[in-house]
Short mmCIF file of C-alpha atoms in Angstrom, two decimals:
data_model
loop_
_atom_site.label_atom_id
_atom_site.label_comp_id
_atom_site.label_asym_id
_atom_site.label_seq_id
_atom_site.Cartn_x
_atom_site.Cartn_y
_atom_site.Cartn_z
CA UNK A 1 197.09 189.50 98.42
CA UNK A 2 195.80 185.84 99.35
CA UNK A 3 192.69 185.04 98.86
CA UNK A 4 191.61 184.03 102.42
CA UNK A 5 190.83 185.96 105.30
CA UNK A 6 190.20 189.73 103.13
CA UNK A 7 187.98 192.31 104.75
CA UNK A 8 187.07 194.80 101.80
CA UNK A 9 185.07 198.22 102.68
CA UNK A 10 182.29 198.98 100.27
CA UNK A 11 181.02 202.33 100.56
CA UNK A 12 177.75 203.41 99.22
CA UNK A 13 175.31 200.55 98.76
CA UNK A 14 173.06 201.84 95.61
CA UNK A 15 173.15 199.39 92.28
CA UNK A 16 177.11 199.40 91.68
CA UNK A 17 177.91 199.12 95.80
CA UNK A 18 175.33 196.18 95.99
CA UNK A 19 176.87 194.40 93.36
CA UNK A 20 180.20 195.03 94.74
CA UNK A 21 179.05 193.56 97.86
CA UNK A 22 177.49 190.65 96.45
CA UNK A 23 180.94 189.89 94.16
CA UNK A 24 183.02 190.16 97.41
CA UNK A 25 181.04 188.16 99.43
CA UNK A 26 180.84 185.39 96.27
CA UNK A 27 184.79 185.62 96.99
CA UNK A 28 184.59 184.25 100.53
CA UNK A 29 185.45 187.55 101.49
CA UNK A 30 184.38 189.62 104.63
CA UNK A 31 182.32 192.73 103.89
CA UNK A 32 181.83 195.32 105.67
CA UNK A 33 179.02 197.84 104.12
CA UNK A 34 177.93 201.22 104.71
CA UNK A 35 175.59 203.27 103.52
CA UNK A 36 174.00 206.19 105.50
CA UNK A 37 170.41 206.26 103.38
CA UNK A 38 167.20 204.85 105.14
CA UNK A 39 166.73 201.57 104.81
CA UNK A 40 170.04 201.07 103.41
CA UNK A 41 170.31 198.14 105.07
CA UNK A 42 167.52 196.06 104.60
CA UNK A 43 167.68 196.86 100.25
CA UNK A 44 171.22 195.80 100.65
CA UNK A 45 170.19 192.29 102.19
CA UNK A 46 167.39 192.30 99.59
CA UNK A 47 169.71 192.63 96.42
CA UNK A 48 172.19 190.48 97.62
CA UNK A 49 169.74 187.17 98.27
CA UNK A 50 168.39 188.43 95.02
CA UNK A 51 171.59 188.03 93.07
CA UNK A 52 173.06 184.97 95.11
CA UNK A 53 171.56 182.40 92.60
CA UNK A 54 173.63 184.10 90.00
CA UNK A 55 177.05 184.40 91.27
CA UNK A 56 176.17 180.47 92.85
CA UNK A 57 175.68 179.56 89.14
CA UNK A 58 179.03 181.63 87.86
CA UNK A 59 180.85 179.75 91.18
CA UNK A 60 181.31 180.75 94.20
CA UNK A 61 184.92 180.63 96.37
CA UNK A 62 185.93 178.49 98.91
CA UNK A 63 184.41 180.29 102.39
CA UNK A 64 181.66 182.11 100.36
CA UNK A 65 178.56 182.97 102.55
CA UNK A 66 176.44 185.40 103.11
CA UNK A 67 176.72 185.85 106.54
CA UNK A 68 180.45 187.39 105.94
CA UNK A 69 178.55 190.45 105.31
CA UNK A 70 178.55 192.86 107.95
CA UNK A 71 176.29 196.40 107.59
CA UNK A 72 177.12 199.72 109.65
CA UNK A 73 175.94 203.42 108.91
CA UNK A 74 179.31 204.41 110.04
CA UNK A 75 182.00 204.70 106.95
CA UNK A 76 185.39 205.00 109.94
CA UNK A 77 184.00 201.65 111.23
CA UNK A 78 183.66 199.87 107.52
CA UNK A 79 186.88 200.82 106.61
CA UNK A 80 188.96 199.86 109.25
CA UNK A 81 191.02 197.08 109.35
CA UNK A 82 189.92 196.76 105.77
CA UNK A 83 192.44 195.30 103.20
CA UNK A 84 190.53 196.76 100.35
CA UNK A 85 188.08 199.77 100.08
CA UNK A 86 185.28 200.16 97.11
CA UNK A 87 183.65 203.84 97.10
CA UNK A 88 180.30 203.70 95.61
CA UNK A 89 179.15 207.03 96.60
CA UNK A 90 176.98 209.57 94.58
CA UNK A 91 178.71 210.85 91.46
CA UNK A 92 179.14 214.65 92.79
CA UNK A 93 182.60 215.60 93.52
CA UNK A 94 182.00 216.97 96.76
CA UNK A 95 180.36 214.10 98.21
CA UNK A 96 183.02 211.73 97.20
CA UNK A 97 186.21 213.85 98.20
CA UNK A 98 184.25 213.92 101.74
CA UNK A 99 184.09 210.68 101.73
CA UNK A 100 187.51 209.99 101.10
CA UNK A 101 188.62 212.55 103.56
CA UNK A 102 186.36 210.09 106.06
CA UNK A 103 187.87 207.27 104.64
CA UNK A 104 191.55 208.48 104.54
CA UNK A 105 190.96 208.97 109.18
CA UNK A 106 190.14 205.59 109.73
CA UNK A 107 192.05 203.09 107.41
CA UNK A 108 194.87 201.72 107.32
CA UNK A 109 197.99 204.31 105.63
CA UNK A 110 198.71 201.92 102.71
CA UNK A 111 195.48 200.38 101.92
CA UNK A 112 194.27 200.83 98.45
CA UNK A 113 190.63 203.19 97.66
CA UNK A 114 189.48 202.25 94.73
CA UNK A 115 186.37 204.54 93.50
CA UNK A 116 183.48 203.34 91.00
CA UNK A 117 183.08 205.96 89.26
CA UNK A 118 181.74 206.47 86.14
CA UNK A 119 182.34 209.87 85.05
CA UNK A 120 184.63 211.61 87.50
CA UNK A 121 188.59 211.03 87.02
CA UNK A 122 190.80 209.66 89.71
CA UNK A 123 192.76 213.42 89.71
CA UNK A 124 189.35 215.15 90.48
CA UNK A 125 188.52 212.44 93.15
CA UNK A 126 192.15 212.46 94.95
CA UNK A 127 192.43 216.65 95.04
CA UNK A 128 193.11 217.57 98.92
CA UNK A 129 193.54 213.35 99.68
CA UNK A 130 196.35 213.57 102.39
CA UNK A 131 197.45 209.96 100.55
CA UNK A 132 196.44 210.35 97.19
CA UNK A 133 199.28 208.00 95.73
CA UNK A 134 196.59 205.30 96.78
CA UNK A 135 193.46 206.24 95.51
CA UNK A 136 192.79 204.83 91.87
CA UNK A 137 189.52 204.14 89.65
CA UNK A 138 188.17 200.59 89.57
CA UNK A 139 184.86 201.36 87.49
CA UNK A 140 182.77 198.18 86.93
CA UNK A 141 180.29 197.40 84.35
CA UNK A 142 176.42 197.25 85.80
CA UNK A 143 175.34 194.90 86.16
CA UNK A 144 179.01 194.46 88.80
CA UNK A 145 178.20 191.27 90.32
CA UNK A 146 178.11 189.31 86.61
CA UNK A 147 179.52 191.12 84.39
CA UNK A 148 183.64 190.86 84.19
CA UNK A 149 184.97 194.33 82.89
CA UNK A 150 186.59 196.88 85.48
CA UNK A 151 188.71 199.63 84.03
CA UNK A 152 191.31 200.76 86.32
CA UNK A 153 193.63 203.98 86.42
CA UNK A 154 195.12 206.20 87.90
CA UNK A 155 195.22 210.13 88.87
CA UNK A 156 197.80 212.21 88.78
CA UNK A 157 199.23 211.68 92.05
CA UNK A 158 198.67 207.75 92.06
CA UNK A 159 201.51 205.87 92.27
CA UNK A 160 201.77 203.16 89.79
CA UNK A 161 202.65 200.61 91.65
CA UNK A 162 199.02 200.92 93.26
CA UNK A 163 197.44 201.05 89.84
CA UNK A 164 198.65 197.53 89.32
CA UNK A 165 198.06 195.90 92.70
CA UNK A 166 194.62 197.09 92.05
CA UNK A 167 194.39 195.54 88.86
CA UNK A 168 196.09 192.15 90.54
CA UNK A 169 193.63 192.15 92.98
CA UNK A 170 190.57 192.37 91.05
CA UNK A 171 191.93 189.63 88.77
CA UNK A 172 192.13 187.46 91.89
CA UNK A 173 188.57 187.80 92.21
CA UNK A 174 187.80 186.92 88.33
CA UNK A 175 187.29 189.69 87.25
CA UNK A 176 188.67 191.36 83.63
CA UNK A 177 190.79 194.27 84.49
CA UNK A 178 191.88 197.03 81.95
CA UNK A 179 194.04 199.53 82.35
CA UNK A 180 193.20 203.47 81.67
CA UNK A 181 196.30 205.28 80.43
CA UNK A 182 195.12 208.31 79.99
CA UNK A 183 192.24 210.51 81.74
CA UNK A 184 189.10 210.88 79.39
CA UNK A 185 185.58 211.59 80.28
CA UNK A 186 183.71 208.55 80.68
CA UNK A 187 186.88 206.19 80.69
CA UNK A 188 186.49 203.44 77.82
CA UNK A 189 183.68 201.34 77.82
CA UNK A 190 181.26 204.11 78.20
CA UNK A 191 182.43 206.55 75.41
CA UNK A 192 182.52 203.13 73.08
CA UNK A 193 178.48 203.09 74.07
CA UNK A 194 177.85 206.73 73.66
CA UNK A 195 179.28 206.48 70.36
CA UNK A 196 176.83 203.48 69.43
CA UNK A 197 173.87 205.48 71.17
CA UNK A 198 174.79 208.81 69.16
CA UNK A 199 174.45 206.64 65.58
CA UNK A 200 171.70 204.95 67.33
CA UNK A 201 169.40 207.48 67.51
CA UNK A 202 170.24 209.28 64.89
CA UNK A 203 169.09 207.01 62.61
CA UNK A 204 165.85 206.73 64.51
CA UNK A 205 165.36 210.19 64.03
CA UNK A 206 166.39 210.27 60.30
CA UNK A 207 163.74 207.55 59.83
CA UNK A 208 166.22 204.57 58.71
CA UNK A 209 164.88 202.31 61.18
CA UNK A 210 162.60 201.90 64.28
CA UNK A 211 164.44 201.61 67.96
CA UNK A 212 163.60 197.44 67.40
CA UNK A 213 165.02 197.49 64.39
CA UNK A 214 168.38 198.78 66.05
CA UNK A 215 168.49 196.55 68.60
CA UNK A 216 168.22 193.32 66.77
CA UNK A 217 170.55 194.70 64.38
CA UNK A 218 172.93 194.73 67.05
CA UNK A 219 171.94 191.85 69.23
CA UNK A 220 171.47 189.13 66.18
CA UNK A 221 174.96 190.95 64.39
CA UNK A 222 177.18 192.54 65.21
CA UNK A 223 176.84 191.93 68.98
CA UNK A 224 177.53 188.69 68.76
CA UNK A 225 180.81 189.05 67.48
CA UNK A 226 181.40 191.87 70.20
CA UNK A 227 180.80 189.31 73.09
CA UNK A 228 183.53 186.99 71.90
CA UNK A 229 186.40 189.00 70.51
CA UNK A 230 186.16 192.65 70.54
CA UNK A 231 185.83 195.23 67.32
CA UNK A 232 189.52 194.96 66.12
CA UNK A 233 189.90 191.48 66.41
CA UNK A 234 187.14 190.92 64.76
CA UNK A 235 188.04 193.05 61.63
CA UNK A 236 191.07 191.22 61.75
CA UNK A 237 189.34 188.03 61.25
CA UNK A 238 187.19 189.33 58.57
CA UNK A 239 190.29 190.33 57.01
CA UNK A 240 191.38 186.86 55.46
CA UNK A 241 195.08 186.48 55.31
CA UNK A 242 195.82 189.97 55.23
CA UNK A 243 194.29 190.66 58.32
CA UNK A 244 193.51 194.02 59.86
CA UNK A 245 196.14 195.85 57.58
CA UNK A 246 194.39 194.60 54.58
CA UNK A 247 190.58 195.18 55.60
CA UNK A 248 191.65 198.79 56.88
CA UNK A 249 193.03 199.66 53.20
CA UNK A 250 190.28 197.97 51.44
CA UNK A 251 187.28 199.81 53.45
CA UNK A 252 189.26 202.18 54.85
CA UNK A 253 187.83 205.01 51.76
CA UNK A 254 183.89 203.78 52.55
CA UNK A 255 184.55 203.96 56.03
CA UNK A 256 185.64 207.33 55.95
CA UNK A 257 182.51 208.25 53.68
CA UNK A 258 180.20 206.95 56.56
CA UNK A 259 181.75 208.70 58.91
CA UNK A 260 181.57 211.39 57.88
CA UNK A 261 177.54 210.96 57.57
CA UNK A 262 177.26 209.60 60.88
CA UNK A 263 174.52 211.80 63.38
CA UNK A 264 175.46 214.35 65.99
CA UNK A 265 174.50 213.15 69.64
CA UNK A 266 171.12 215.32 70.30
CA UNK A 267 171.55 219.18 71.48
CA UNK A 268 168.05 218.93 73.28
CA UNK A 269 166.09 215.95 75.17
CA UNK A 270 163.40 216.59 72.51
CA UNK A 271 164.61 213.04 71.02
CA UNK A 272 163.72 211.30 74.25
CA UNK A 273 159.84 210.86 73.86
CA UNK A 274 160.72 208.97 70.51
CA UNK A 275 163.00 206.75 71.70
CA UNK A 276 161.27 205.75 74.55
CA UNK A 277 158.25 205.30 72.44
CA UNK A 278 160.05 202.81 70.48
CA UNK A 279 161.40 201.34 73.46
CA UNK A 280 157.84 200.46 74.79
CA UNK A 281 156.34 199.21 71.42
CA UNK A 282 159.39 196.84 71.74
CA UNK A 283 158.92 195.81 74.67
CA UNK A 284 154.74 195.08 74.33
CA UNK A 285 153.76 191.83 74.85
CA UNK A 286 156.93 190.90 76.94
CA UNK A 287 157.79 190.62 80.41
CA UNK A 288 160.69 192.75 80.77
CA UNK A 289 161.72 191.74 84.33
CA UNK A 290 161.44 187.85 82.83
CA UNK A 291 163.77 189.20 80.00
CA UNK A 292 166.23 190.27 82.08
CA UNK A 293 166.20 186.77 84.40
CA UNK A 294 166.50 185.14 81.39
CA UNK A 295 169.08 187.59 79.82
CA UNK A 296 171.30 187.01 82.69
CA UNK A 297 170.93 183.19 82.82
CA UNK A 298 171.99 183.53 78.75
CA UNK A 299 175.56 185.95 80.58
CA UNK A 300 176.48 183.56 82.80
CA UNK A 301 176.42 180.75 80.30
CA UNK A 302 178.25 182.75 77.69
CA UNK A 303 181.07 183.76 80.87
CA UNK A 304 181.22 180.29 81.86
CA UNK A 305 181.78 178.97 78.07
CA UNK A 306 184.13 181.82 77.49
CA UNK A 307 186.39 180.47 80.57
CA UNK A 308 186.91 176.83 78.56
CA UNK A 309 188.27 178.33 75.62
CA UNK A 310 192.03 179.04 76.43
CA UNK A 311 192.53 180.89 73.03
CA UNK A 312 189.53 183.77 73.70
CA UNK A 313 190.82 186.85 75.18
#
């Protein structure tokens, strides 16, 4: 798919469609929106002259305005003509298979829908499509205008071939595509979270250490290393010359020691008044919508410096 002239559909304009749009757009794409909510619109607009500054700082495309946006309530008019369609739309199954039943009416036969999804499989999502070989998961990381990382599958009935034009195509836009070969709940990225969250506040609640403690054990360690090469290449530089074989034997015994200690995510929301206890003493003192601003000016320095080095992954 060349990069010139594109119309992509984005359906459902909350946090992940508005940073859709704005990514598109960056692309010197056309966008068409919808979004049936109240003021849909107008927040839409709002978020995207919000987040222009960053995705002007990250680069923007040949053709890229603004003004290629184009806003209807009406989801058959969005999609058609489109060349590619993003579903943002609530995470309830219902919702989304009637929106892809709208979708399916008014676009094009062999245009790709790609749904954001977080926790709902492609399968569940394409059940009673009349095309389903074309529907696939493209799930972004928030927030989906800066940050790279869209995992990208398949359902049952997807044909393969679609899985990896969708994965072309949102390479062509720069971002870092993965591919999902297997159906889990929560896909990858998430369940690699949940399990640092279940440890997380565990050891909160065991008393090891306070929620600040946590997160500057992670953002000033570990973390660091995360951003650059991932968890197994980075235990295969820790390795020495033996690599990730040797470090596996050697720690392999403690490792499966801790393990086995490790917490159990929480049966009850009882745990949430402590965490988000800690989270405020954190944050006292500090402007947390100036930490963010400044957090993201800190991503897309990191991206850009990532894109000179032709031997980081």
């Amino acid at each position: 798919m060349k990069k010139t002239n594109i119309k992509v559909a984005v359906v459902g304009t909350g946090v992940i469609g508005a940073g859709w749009a704005t990514h598109f757009l960056a692309q010197g794409f056309e966008v068409a929106a919808t979004d049936p909510a109240p003021g849909a619109e107008s927040r839409l607009q709002a978020w995207i002259d919000e987040s222009w500054p960053t995705v002007e700082a990250l680069g923007l495309a040949d053709g890229a305005s603004r003004d290629k946006l184009s806003f209807t309530t009406d989801v058959a008019s969005a999609v058609r003509n489109a060349d590619f369609i993003q579903e943002s739309g609530p995470e309830q199954l219902d919702v989304k298979q009637a929106l892809i039943a709208t979708i399916e009416a008014a676009a094009n036969p062999d245009v790709i829908i790609a749904s954001s999804s977080s926790g709902l499989s492609a399968s569940e999502i394409q059940a009673g499509a009349g095309n389903p070989q074309r529907i696939v998961l493209g799930h972004p990381f928030n927030p989906s205008h800066l940050i790279p990382l869209v995992e990208v599958g398949g359902g049952q009935l997807t044909s393969p071939q679609n899985v990896g034009k969708a994965m072309a195509f949102y390479a062509s836009t720069g971002k870092k595509a993965i591919r999902i070969h297997k159906e889990v709940k929560g896909h990858i990225a998430n369940r690699l979270q949940v399990a640092l969250w279940q440890e997380a506040i565990s050891l909160v609640q065991r008393g090891v250490a306070s929620v600040e403690d946590i997160d500057t054990a992670i953002a000033y360690g570990p973390g660091l290393r995360w951003a650059l090469l991932g968890p197994f290449l980075n235990l295969h530089a820790s390795g020495g010359a033996g690599g990730i074989t040797h470090l596996l034997q050697h720690l392999g015994p403690s490792q499966r020691d801790w393990a086995a200690d490790l917490g159990k995510y929480p049966q009850t929301d009882d745990y949430i008044r402590q965490i988000a206890q800690g989270v405020d003493a954190e944050l006292e003192g500090r402007d947390l919508a100036a930490m963010l601003r400044q957090r993201d000016d800190l991503l897309i320095r990191l991206i850009a410096a990532k894109r000179t080095q032709s031997q980081i992954p």
